Short mmCIF file of C-alpha atoms in Angstrom, two decimals:
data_model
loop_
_atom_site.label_atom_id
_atom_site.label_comp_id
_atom_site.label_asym_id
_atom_site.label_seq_id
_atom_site.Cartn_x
_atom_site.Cartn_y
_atom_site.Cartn_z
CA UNK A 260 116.25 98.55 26.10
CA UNK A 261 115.81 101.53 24.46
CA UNK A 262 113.84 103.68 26.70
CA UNK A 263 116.59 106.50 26.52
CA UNK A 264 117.00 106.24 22.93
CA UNK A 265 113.33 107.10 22.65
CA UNK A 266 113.85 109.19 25.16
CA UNK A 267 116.52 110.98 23.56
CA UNK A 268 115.14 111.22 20.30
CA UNK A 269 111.82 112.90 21.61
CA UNK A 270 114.33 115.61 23.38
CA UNK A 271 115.99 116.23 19.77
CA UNK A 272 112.71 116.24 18.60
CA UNK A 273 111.22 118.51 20.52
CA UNK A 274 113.78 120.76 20.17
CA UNK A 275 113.88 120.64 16.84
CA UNK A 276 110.05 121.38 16.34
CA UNK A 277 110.31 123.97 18.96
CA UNK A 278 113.20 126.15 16.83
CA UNK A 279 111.58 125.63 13.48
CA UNK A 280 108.43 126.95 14.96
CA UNK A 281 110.43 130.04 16.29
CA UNK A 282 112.11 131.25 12.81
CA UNK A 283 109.96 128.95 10.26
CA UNK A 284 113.25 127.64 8.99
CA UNK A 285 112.79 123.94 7.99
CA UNK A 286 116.78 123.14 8.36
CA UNK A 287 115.95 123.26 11.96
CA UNK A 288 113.95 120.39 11.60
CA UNK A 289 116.59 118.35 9.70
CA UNK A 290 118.90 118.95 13.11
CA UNK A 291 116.76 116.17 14.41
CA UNK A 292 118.27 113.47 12.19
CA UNK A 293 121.97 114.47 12.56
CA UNK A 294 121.94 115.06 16.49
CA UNK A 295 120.46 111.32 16.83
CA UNK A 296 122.65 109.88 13.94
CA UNK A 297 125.24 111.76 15.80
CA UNK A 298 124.19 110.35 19.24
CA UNK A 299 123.05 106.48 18.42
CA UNK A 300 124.14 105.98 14.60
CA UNK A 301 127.42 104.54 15.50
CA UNK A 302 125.94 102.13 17.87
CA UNK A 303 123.19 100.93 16.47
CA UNK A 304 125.35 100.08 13.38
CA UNK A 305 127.53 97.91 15.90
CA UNK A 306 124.56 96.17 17.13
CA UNK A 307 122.91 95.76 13.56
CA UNK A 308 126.06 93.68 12.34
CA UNK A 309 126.48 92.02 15.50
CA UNK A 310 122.79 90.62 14.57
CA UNK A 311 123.26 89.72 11.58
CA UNK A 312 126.43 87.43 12.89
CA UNK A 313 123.92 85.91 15.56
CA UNK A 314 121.19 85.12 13.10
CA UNK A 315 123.85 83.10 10.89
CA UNK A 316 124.97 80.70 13.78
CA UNK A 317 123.12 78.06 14.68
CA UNK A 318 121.54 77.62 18.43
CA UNK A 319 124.22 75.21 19.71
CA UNK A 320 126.83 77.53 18.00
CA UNK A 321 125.47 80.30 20.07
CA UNK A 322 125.00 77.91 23.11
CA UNK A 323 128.64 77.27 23.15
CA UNK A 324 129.11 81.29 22.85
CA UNK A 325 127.82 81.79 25.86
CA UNK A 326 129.22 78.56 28.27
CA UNK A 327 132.60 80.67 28.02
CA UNK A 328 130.70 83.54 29.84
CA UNK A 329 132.86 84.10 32.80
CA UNK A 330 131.32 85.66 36.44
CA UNK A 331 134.27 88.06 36.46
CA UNK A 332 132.97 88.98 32.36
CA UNK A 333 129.06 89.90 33.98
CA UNK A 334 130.90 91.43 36.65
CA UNK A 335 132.65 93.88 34.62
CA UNK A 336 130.38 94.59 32.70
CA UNK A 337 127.90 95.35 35.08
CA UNK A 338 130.09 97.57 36.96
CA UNK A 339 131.79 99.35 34.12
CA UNK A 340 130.29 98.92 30.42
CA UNK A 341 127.04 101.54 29.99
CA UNK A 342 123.75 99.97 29.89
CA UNK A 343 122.66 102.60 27.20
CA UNK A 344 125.24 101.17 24.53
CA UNK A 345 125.41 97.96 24.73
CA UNK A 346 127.96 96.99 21.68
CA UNK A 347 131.09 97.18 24.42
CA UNK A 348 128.65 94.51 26.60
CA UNK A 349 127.91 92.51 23.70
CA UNK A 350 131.68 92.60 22.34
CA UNK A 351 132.95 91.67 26.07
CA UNK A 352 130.42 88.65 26.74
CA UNK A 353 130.69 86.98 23.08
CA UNK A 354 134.40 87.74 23.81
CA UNK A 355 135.13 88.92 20.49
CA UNK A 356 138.12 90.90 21.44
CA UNK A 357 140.99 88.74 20.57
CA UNK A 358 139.62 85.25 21.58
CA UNK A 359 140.23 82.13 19.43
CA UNK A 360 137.86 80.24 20.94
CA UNK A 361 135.19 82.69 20.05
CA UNK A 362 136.40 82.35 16.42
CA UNK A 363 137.07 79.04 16.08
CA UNK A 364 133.23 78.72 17.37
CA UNK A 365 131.95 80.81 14.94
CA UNK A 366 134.25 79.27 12.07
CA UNK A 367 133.11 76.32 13.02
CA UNK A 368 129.50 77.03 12.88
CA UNK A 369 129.84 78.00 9.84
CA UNK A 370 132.04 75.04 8.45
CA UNK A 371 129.35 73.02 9.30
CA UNK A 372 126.86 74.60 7.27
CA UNK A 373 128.85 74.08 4.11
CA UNK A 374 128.59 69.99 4.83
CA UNK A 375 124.93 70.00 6.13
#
């Protein structure tokens, strides 16, 4: 993971660097930032709160997550979802999209923090 991200942002970069050094306009340089926020920002949001969720749970919390990962879920995935965003992969195999077991795992989780 992220090899194309990198790999993207050295593109912007470059081309960035590459027109400010043509007309010596520093806004050029500041079309770095907004092609990759552009590009990536969206996504990496996605994956920064999905994070965040994870590193709440406790391991048998997220152990239960993933028993209810399905063959025809990987399969899917690895046929449709794009291995450069992940956020769709992540949503589909934590089955987040309108699962109540996924829920009730993660409410659960939680609930028993409060009594721990």
């Amino acid at each position: 993971g992220g090899i194309f991200t990198s790999g993207m942002g050295g593109v912007y970069a470059g081309q960035a660097i590459s027109e400010f050094l043509k007309t010596n306009n520093k806004e050029e340089l500041e079309k770095y930032q907004k092609r990759w926020t552009e590009r990536f920002g969206k996504e990496f949001e996605k994956q920064f709160l999905v994070r965040k969720m994870l590193e709440r749970i406790d391991n048998n919390t997220i152990n239960k997550l993933f028993e209810t990962i399905t063959p025809e879920m990987i399969k899917e995935i690895s046929e449709k979802d794009d291995f450069d965003f992940h956020t769709g992969s992540i949503v589909k195999l934590l089955g987040l999209k309108g699962s109540i077991k996924t829920a009730q795992t993660l409410i659960g989780g939680e609930v028993k923090k409060l009594f721990s």
